[in-house]
Each structure stands twice: as C-alpha cells, then as structure tokens.
Amino acid sequence: MPQRERRLSGLYSLATAALRRLEPELAHELTLRGLEMGFGPTAPPPPASLASTAFGLQFPSPIGLAAGFDKDARVPDAMLRTGFGFVEVGTVTPKPQSGNQRPRLFRLPEDRAVINRMGFNGAGLFAARSRLGSRSRKGIVAANVGPNKDAADPIADFVAGIVALAPLADFLVLNVSSPNTPGLRGLQQRSRIDELLQRAVAARDAASPTTPLVLKVAPDLDEYDLTPIVESAISRGIAGLIVGNTSIGLREELRSPNRHQPGGLSGAPLLGLSTRLLAIAHRLAAGRLVLIGCGGVSSGADAYAKIRAGAHLVELYTAMVYAGPELVPQIHIDLAALLARDGFKSVADAVGTGT
Ligand SMILES: Cc1cc2nc3c(=O)[nH]c(=O)nc-3n(C[C@H](O)[C@H](O)[C@H](O)COP(=O)(O)O)c2cc1C
C-alpha cells in the first residue's frame, strides 16, 4: 500500500475507534455528516473476478450496503466510493416520521451485533426523491420503501414509494420485514402477500416498467412461511428476494448486557439463521429469482458462504460499524482468493454450489 493510502487508512481506523465510543445514533449522524462533507475514503477497484450481472445490471462487486445506514439517500455516492458494488438507501416512508423514542440503537460489542428499534425514522419520500433525482446515476443504487406507522392502508404507502422512486432507482426493494413497525411483518403472510405484490407490480408497470422489484423478508421465517412468498413473487413478476432483515429471535445465544433490548438483531449472530433461510429460498426459487444474501456478513468467507448457499449478491451493514471502511476492500481480496482457490472464474460460477 502506498504511504499516503497507509496514512489515510490509519486515520480511518482511528476515526472508527473514536466513533465507537460515542452514543450509537450520534456516531451514525456524525459519520453521515462527514461523508456528506467529502471525508469518506476511496477504495481501489474490486478484482475483476468479482464483476457480476444481476437484474440485467453490471455490478463491479456483489457486495452491497444494506438498507438502514443511509435511510434518506444522503450519501449513496460516497458509500459507492468506499468500495461497495451497490448501495441500498431507505427504508423511505411516504411522510417524514421521527421513529421510536430514543435510545433505540444498541451496540452489542461482545457479540459483534447491534439491536435496533428505530421504527423507520426518516425525512420521507419528497426528500429522498429530490436527492436521488439530483445524482448523476453513476454506480448502482437501490431504493427501499415501506409504510408510515399510522398508514390506514400500508399497501397504498408501498405504492406511493414505488411511484416516486422507481424511476430514480436501479432496483426497488419492498420492505415487509422490519420488526419495528407494528403489523408490517404480517404482510408476509400467505393471505396478504399476493395482494401486496399484485398492487406493487401494477404501480411499477405504470411508473417505470423496467425497474426490477425485490422483496425483503425476515430471517425468522421457515420453509412453510417462505413457500407461498416465493410462489407469489415468481408468478407476479418480482425479480428478486433479500434474505433477510434483522431477527426478533436468537437472544439466548448472546452475551452482551444489551441482549434483551426489544428490536431487531443484526450482525455476526445472524449469519447462520439467515444463510439457512437463503439456502431454502435458493431451492424453492430454482433459478427464477435473484437472491440477495444479507445477515451477519463480516468477512470474505461469510460472503462466500452466502454465494455458495445461493446468493447472486450479498449485503452487509453491522460489520461495518465494528470494522470501519477498510472492511469492504478486504472482503473483496478474500472473496476473490476463495473463488480462485476453488477454481471458480466468477461469482456466478459459485452461486448455489454449496447446497
Ligand atoms: C440500525 C439499523 C437500521 C436498519 N434499518 C433498516 C431499514 O430501514 N430498512 C431495512 O430494510 N433494513 C434495515 N436494517 C436491516 C439491514 O438492512 C440488514 O438487513 C440487517 O442489519 C442484517 O444485515 P447485517 O447483519 O449485515 O447488519 C437496519 C439495520 C440496522 C442495524
């Protein structure tokens, strides 16, 4: 590594360590402000073997930033520069809302995990649309949409999100899996999912027919729950599935004092649960959906495990809180080495080979 880059990388490590001493939400806001001011690092391009195609789009790397870090689309381009192959902004709700009472974001350092019950705090569709509308659209940015807490018809809120953001996003994510909006996860039920997807696809067809729609599900589902979701997604023309969001379970495996905070658990303890459900999705979808593996990824080996379980693309968030911005370039190096070790020429060659 050249001397200037080594010095900068040392500075970012120091900054990450300093931020971790602050109250988590304050640290997050300061990070976003720093990125808005141009203080983010610029990663080297990923190894060529990581180039991937999905949804008809060319991804420089399959490793993306998961939703929740940049809820209001303030810094997608700065995050692309840190090395991510794509960035998902949101969840964006139609109206601005303040979310749950603070504190609502908790670090669990002993478990390399986080619990959050943010409750879709955000500036709303109008703000996200104007920010996304003013970018130059270099690099792949997805938008994740969801309903306001007080929505009388939550599906109508999804439709509003699709109409506003589909023309400005490379793909659109329907979030039916946050545990922090009462009733939201109920939309995953057999009796409700098909109506959501039917109305979502109709809205997308009217607003921006070429924008792929992706559904983000909870990692706490089992095969019985997932089967009708996969069937409905395929028959309605949904392009992909993100498996998955944060978990409401797994608390007995944790050691940190914050382990009993209500909310969604993310980070290392989620890897096994979410990867097992991903493998089930891979079997059920049988090549008919693009699968995005998300949950507990903190290394090249974890990303490789998701790909071998059936993921075409991989997302992470929590590991970055602990490892800082050097994480993604390191994952790139390690993932490329693992592919080469096993004789795979590309990510696509390795998808689903571990199941
Ligand atoms: C603080 C925080 C906020 C989040 N907010 C959202 C959100 O608004 N929408 C969403 O779909 N997922 C949200 N997530 C879930 C992540 O996108 C991801 O699915 C989950 O954290 C698992 O990945 P990880 O273990 O790599 O963090 C949030 C996660 C965290 C930690």
Coordinates of C-alpha atoms and ligand atoms in Angstrom, one line a residue:
M1 CA 0.0 0.0 0.0
P2 CA 1.5 3.4 -0.9
Q3 CA 2.4 5.6 2.0
R4 CA -0.4 8.2 1.6
E5 CA -3.0 5.5 1.5
R6 CA -1.5 3.7 4.5
R7 CA -1.7 7.0 6.4
L8 CA -5.3 7.6 5.4
S9 CA -6.2 4.1 6.3
G10 CA -4.7 4.5 9.7
L11 CA -6.7 7.7 10.1
Y12 CA -10.0 6.0 9.2
S13 CA -9.2 3.2 11.7
L14 CA -8.7 5.9 14.4
A15 CA -11.9 7.6 13.4
T16 CA -13.9 4.3 13.5
A17 CA -12.5 3.6 17.0
A18 CA -13.4 7.1 18.2
L19 CA -16.9 6.9 16.8
R20 CA -17.5 3.7 18.6
R21 CA -17.0 5.5 21.9
L22 CA -19.9 7.8 21.2
E23 CA -23.6 7.2 21.7
P24 CA -24.5 5.0 18.6
E25 CA -27.0 7.3 17.0
L26 CA -24.8 10.3 17.4
A27 CA -21.9 8.4 15.9
H28 CA -24.0 7.4 13.0
E29 CA -25.2 11.0 12.3
L30 CA -21.5 12.3 12.6
T31 CA -20.5 9.6 10.1
L32 CA -23.2 10.7 7.6
R33 CA -22.2 14.3 8.0
G34 CA -18.5 13.5 7.4
L35 CA -19.5 11.6 4.3
E36 CA -21.7 14.5 3.1
M37 CA -18.7 16.8 3.5
G38 CA -16.5 14.5 1.4
F39 CA -14.4 12.9 4.2
G40 CA -15.1 9.3 3.0
P41 CA -12.3 7.1 1.8
T42 CA -11.9 5.9 -1.9
A43 CA -11.3 2.2 -2.2
P44 CA -9.4 0.6 -5.1
P45 CA -11.5 -1.1 -7.8
P46 CA -12.5 -4.6 -6.8
P47 CA -10.8 -7.6 -8.5
A48 CA -12.2 -8.3 -12.0
S49 CA -13.4 -11.8 -10.9
L50 CA -16.0 -10.1 -8.7
A51 CA -17.8 -8.4 -11.6
S52 CA -21.4 -9.8 -11.5
T53 CA -24.5 -9.4 -13.6
A54 CA -28.0 -9.4 -12.0
F55 CA -31.3 -7.8 -12.9
G56 CA -29.6 -7.0 -16.2
L57 CA -27.2 -4.6 -14.4
Q58 CA -23.4 -4.9 -14.3
F59 CA -22.2 -4.9 -10.7
P60 CA -18.4 -4.2 -10.2
S61 CA -18.7 -6.3 -7.0
P62 CA -21.5 -8.4 -5.5
I63 CA -21.0 -6.8 -2.1
G64 CA -23.6 -4.1 -1.3
L65 CA -24.6 -1.8 1.5
A66 CA -27.8 -2.9 3.2
A67 CA -30.7 -0.6 4.0
G68 CA -30.8 1.4 7.1
F69 CA -27.4 3.1 7.0
D70 CA -28.5 5.8 4.6
K71 CA -32.2 6.0 5.1
D72 CA -32.6 9.4 3.4
A73 CA -30.3 8.9 0.4
R74 CA -27.9 11.4 1.8
V75 CA -24.6 9.6 0.8
P76 CA -25.1 6.9 -1.8
D77 CA -22.2 8.0 -4.0
A78 CA -19.8 8.4 -1.0
M79 CA -20.7 4.9 0.0
L80 CA -20.1 3.6 -3.5
R81 CA -16.7 5.2 -3.3
T82 CA -15.8 3.2 -0.2
G83 CA -15.9 0.1 -2.3
F84 CA -19.5 -1.2 -2.3
G85 CA -20.7 -2.7 -5.6
F86 CA -24.1 -1.2 -4.9
V87 CA -25.9 0.8 -2.2
E88 CA -29.4 0.4 -1.0
V89 CA -30.9 3.5 0.5
G90 CA -34.0 3.6 2.8
T91 CA -36.3 2.5 4.2
V92 CA -38.2 5.5 2.9
T93 CA -41.7 6.1 4.0
P94 CA -44.2 8.4 2.2
K95 CA -44.4 11.1 5.0
P96 CA -41.5 12.1 7.2
Q97 CA -41.6 10.5 10.6
S98 CA -39.5 10.6 13.8
G99 CA -39.5 6.9 14.6
N100 CA -39.4 5.4 18.1
Q101 CA -38.3 7.1 21.2
R102 CA -34.6 7.2 21.9
P103 CA -32.5 5.3 22.9
R104 CA -33.4 2.9 20.1
L105 CA -30.0 1.7 18.7
F106 CA -27.8 -0.5 20.9
R107 CA -24.3 -1.9 20.3
L108 CA -23.5 -5.5 21.5
P109 CA -19.8 -5.5 21.0
E110 CA -19.2 -8.8 22.8
D111 CA -21.4 -10.4 20.1
R112 CA -20.3 -8.2 17.2
A113 CA -24.0 -7.3 16.9
V114 CA -26.5 -4.5 17.1
I115 CA -30.1 -4.3 18.2
N116 CA -32.3 -1.5 16.7
R117 CA -35.8 -0.4 17.1
M118 CA -35.5 2.7 15.0
G119 CA -39.1 2.5 13.6
F120 CA -38.5 4.0 10.1
N121 CA -37.2 7.4 11.2
G122 CA -36.7 9.4 8.1
A123 CA -37.3 12.5 6.0
G124 CA -39.9 10.9 3.7
L125 CA -40.3 10.4 0.0
F126 CA -40.1 14.0 -1.1
A127 CA -36.6 14.4 0.4
A128 CA -35.3 11.1 -0.9
R129 CA -36.7 11.8 -4.4
S130 CA -35.1 15.1 -4.7
R131 CA -31.7 13.7 -3.6
L132 CA -31.8 10.7 -5.9
G133 CA -33.1 13.0 -8.7
S134 CA -30.0 15.2 -8.5
R135 CA -27.3 12.5 -8.6
S136 CA -25.5 11.7 -11.8
R137 CA -26.5 8.0 -11.6
K138 CA -23.0 6.5 -11.8
G139 CA -23.0 3.3 -9.8
I140 CA -25.9 1.1 -8.8
V141 CA -28.3 2.5 -6.2
A142 CA -31.4 0.7 -5.0
A143 CA -34.2 2.3 -3.0
N144 CA -36.1 0.5 -0.2
V145 CA -39.6 1.6 0.6
G146 CA -42.1 0.9 3.4
P147 CA -45.2 2.3 5.0
N148 CA -45.7 5.0 7.7
K149 CA -46.5 3.8 11.1
D150 CA -50.0 5.4 11.0
A151 CA -50.9 4.2 7.5
A152 CA -54.5 3.2 7.1
D153 CA -53.7 1.2 4.0
P154 CA -50.0 0.1 4.2
I155 CA -50.1 -1.3 0.7
A156 CA -51.0 2.2 -0.6
D157 CA -47.9 3.5 1.1
F158 CA -45.8 0.9 -0.8
V159 CA -47.5 2.1 -4.0
A160 CA -46.6 5.7 -3.2
G161 CA -43.0 4.7 -2.7
I162 CA -42.8 2.8 -5.9
V163 CA -44.4 5.6 -7.9
A164 CA -42.0 8.2 -6.5
L165 CA -38.7 6.3 -6.5
A166 CA -38.9 3.6 -9.2
P167 CA -37.9 6.0 -12.0
L168 CA -34.8 7.1 -9.9
A169 CA -33.5 3.7 -8.6
D170 CA -31.7 0.8 -10.3
F171 CA -34.0 -1.6 -8.4
L172 CA -36.6 -1.1 -5.8
V173 CA -36.9 -3.0 -2.5
L174 CA -40.3 -3.7 -0.7
N175 CA -39.6 -4.0 3.0
V176 CA -42.2 -6.2 4.6
S177 CA -39.8 -7.4 7.3
S178 CA -38.8 -4.7 9.7
P179 CA -39.8 -5.8 13.2
N180 CA -40.2 -2.2 14.4
T181 CA -43.4 -1.1 12.5
P182 CA -46.4 -2.8 14.1
G183 CA -48.2 -5.2 11.7
L184 CA -45.6 -4.8 8.9
R185 CA -44.3 -8.4 9.0
G186 CA -48.0 -9.6 8.8
L187 CA -47.8 -8.7 5.1
Q188 CA -45.6 -11.7 4.6
Q189 CA -48.5 -14.0 5.4
R190 CA -49.9 -16.3 2.8
S191 CA -53.2 -14.4 2.8
R192 CA -51.7 -10.9 2.4
I193 CA -48.5 -11.2 0.2
D194 CA -50.2 -11.7 -3.1
E195 CA -52.3 -8.5 -2.9
L196 CA -49.2 -6.5 -2.0
L197 CA -47.2 -7.9 -4.9
Q198 CA -50.0 -7.5 -7.3
R199 CA -50.6 -3.9 -6.5
A200 CA -46.8 -3.2 -6.3
V201 CA -46.2 -4.7 -9.8
A202 CA -49.1 -2.7 -11.2
A203 CA -47.7 0.5 -9.7
R204 CA -44.2 -0.3 -11.0
D205 CA -45.6 -1.1 -14.5
A206 CA -47.3 2.3 -14.6
A207 CA -44.4 4.3 -13.2
S208 CA -41.2 2.7 -14.6
P209 CA -41.8 -0.7 -16.2
T210 CA -38.1 -1.6 -16.4
T211 CA -37.2 -1.1 -12.7
P212 CA -36.9 -4.5 -11.0
L213 CA -38.9 -5.1 -7.8
V214 CA -37.3 -7.0 -5.0
L215 CA -38.9 -8.2 -1.8
K216 CA -37.0 -8.2 1.6
V217 CA -38.1 -10.9 4.0
A218 CA -37.4 -11.7 7.7
P219 CA -34.8 -14.3 8.6
D220 CA -37.2 -15.7 11.2
L221 CA -39.4 -17.3 8.5
D222 CA -39.3 -21.0 7.9
E223 CA -39.9 -23.1 4.8
Y224 CA -43.6 -23.2 5.3
D225 CA -43.8 -19.4 5.5
L226 CA -41.4 -18.8 2.6
T227 CA -43.1 -21.2 0.1
P228 CA -46.1 -19.0 -0.7
I229 CA -44.0 -15.9 -0.7
V230 CA -41.6 -17.4 -3.3
E231 CA -44.6 -18.7 -5.4
S232 CA -46.4 -15.4 -5.4
A233 CA -43.1 -13.4 -6.1
I234 CA -42.4 -15.6 -9.2
S235 CA -46.0 -15.6 -10.5
R236 CA -46.3 -11.8 -10.1
G237 CA -43.0 -11.0 -11.8
I238 CA -40.9 -9.9 -8.8
A239 CA -37.2 -10.0 -9.8
G240 CA -35.6 -10.9 -6.5
L241 CA -35.6 -11.6 -2.8
I242 CA -33.4 -10.2 0.0
V243 CA -32.9 -12.8 2.8
G244 CA -33.1 -11.1 5.1
N245 CA -33.8 -8.3 7.6
T246 CA -33.0 -8.2 11.3
S247 CA -34.1 -11.1 13.7
I248 CA -36.5 -10.9 16.6
G249 CA -35.0 -14.2 17.9
L250 CA -31.6 -15.6 18.7
R251 CA -31.3 -13.7 22.1
E252 CA -30.3 -16.8 24.1
E253 CA -27.1 -17.0 22.0
L254 CA -25.9 -13.5 23.0
R255 CA -23.6 -12.4 25.8
S256 CA -23.8 -8.6 25.8
P257 CA -25.7 -6.7 28.5
N258 CA -28.0 -5.2 25.8
R259 CA -29.1 -8.6 24.6
H260 CA -32.7 -8.3 25.9
Q261 CA -33.4 -4.9 24.3
P262 CA -36.6 -5.2 22.1
G263 CA -35.9 -4.7 18.4
G264 CA -34.2 -6.4 15.5
L265 CA -30.9 -8.1 15.9
S266 CA -28.2 -7.8 13.2
G267 CA -24.5 -8.7 12.9
A268 CA -22.5 -11.9 13.4
P269 CA -25.1 -14.0 15.3
L270 CA -27.4 -13.7 12.4
L271 CA -25.1 -15.4 9.8
G272 CA -26.3 -19.0 10.3
L273 CA -30.0 -18.3 10.6
S274 CA -30.2 -16.0 7.5
T275 CA -27.9 -18.3 5.4
R276 CA -30.0 -21.3 6.2
L277 CA -33.2 -19.5 5.0
L278 CA -31.3 -18.3 1.9
A279 CA -30.5 -21.9 1.0
I280 CA -34.2 -22.7 1.3
A281 CA -35.1 -19.8 -0.9
H282 CA -32.5 -21.0 -3.4
R283 CA -34.1 -24.4 -3.5
L284 CA -37.7 -23.1 -3.8
A285 CA -36.9 -20.4 -6.4
A286 CA -34.8 -22.8 -8.5
G287 CA -33.1 -20.1 -10.5
R288 CA -36.3 -17.9 -11.0
L289 CA -35.4 -15.1 -8.6
V290 CA -32.2 -13.1 -8.0
L291 CA -31.3 -13.8 -4.3
I292 CA -29.5 -11.3 -2.2
G293 CA -27.9 -12.8 0.9
C294 CA -27.9 -10.4 3.9
G295 CA -27.3 -11.0 7.6
G296 CA -24.1 -11.3 9.7
V297 CA -21.6 -11.0 6.8
S298 CA -18.3 -9.7 8.2
S299 CA -15.6 -11.4 6.0
G300 CA -14.9 -12.7 2.6
A301 CA -15.6 -16.2 3.9
D302 CA -19.0 -15.2 5.1
A303 CA -19.8 -13.6 1.7
Y304 CA -18.6 -16.7 0.0
A305 CA -20.9 -18.8 2.3
K306 CA -23.9 -16.7 1.2
I307 CA -22.9 -17.1 -2.5
R308 CA -22.5 -20.9 -2.1
A309 CA -25.9 -21.0 -0.5
G310 CA -27.5 -19.3 -3.5
A311 CA -26.9 -15.6 -3.3
H312 CA -26.1 -13.7 -6.5
L313 CA -25.5 -10.6 -4.5
V314 CA -24.6 -10.0 -0.8
E315 CA -25.3 -7.1 1.5
L316 CA -24.0 -6.0 4.9
Y317 CA -24.3 -3.2 7.4
T318 CA -23.5 -4.1 11.0
A319 CA -20.0 -5.5 10.4
M320 CA -19.0 -2.0 9.0
V321 CA -19.9 -0.5 12.4
Y322 CA -17.2 -2.6 14.0
A323 CA -14.6 -2.9 11.3
G324 CA -14.9 0.5 9.6
P325 CA -14.4 1.4 5.9
E326 CA -11.5 -1.0 5.3
L327 CA -13.8 -3.9 5.6
V328 CA -15.2 -3.9 2.0
P329 CA -11.8 -3.8 0.2
Q330 CA -10.6 -6.6 2.5
I331 CA -13.7 -8.7 1.7
H332 CA -13.0 -8.2 -2.0
I333 CA -9.5 -9.5 -1.7
D334 CA -10.5 -12.5 0.4
L335 CA -13.6 -13.4 -1.7
A336 CA -11.6 -13.3 -4.9
A337 CA -8.9 -15.5 -3.3
L338 CA -11.6 -18.1 -2.2
L339 CA -13.1 -18.2 -5.7
A340 CA -9.7 -18.7 -7.2
R341 CA -8.8 -21.4 -4.6
D342 CA -11.9 -23.4 -5.6
G343 CA -11.4 -22.9 -9.3
F344 CA -14.4 -20.6 -9.9
K345 CA -13.7 -18.0 -12.6
S346 CA -16.6 -15.7 -11.5
V347 CA -19.1 -15.2 -8.7
A348 CA -21.8 -16.6 -11.0
D349 CA -20.0 -19.9 -11.3
A350 CA -20.1 -20.3 -7.5
V351 CA -23.7 -19.4 -6.9
G352 CA -25.6 -22.2 -5.1
T353 CA -22.7 -24.7 -5.3
G354 CA -22.7 -25.3 -1.6
T355 CA -26.2 -26.6 -1.2
Ligands
LIG1 C1 -29.5 0.5 12.6 C2 -30.2 -0.3 11.6 C3 -31.2 0.2 10.8 C4 -31.8 -0.6 9.8 N1 -32.8 -0.1 9.1 C5 -33.3 -0.8 8.1 C6 -34.3 -0.2 7.3 O1 -34.7 1.0 7.4 N2 -34.9 -1.0 6.3 C7 -34.4 -2.3 6.1 O2 -34.9 -2.9 5.1 N3 -33.5 -2.8 6.8 C8 -32.9 -2.1 7.8 N4 -31.9 -2.7 8.6 C9 -31.6 -4.1 8.4 C10 -30.3 -4.2 7.5 O3 -30.6 -3.7 6.2 C11 -29.9 -5.7 7.4 O4 -31.0 -6.4 6.8 C12 -29.6 -6.4 8.7 O5 -29.0 -5.4 9.5 C13 -28.8 -7.6 8.6 O6 -27.5 -7.4 8.0 P1 -26.2 -7.2 8.9 O7 -26.1 -8.3 9.8 O8 -25.1 -7.1 7.9 O9 -26.4 -5.8 9.5 C14 -31.3 -1.9 9.6 C15 -30.3 -2.4 10.3 C16 -29.7 -1.7 11.3 C17 -28.5 -2.3 12.1

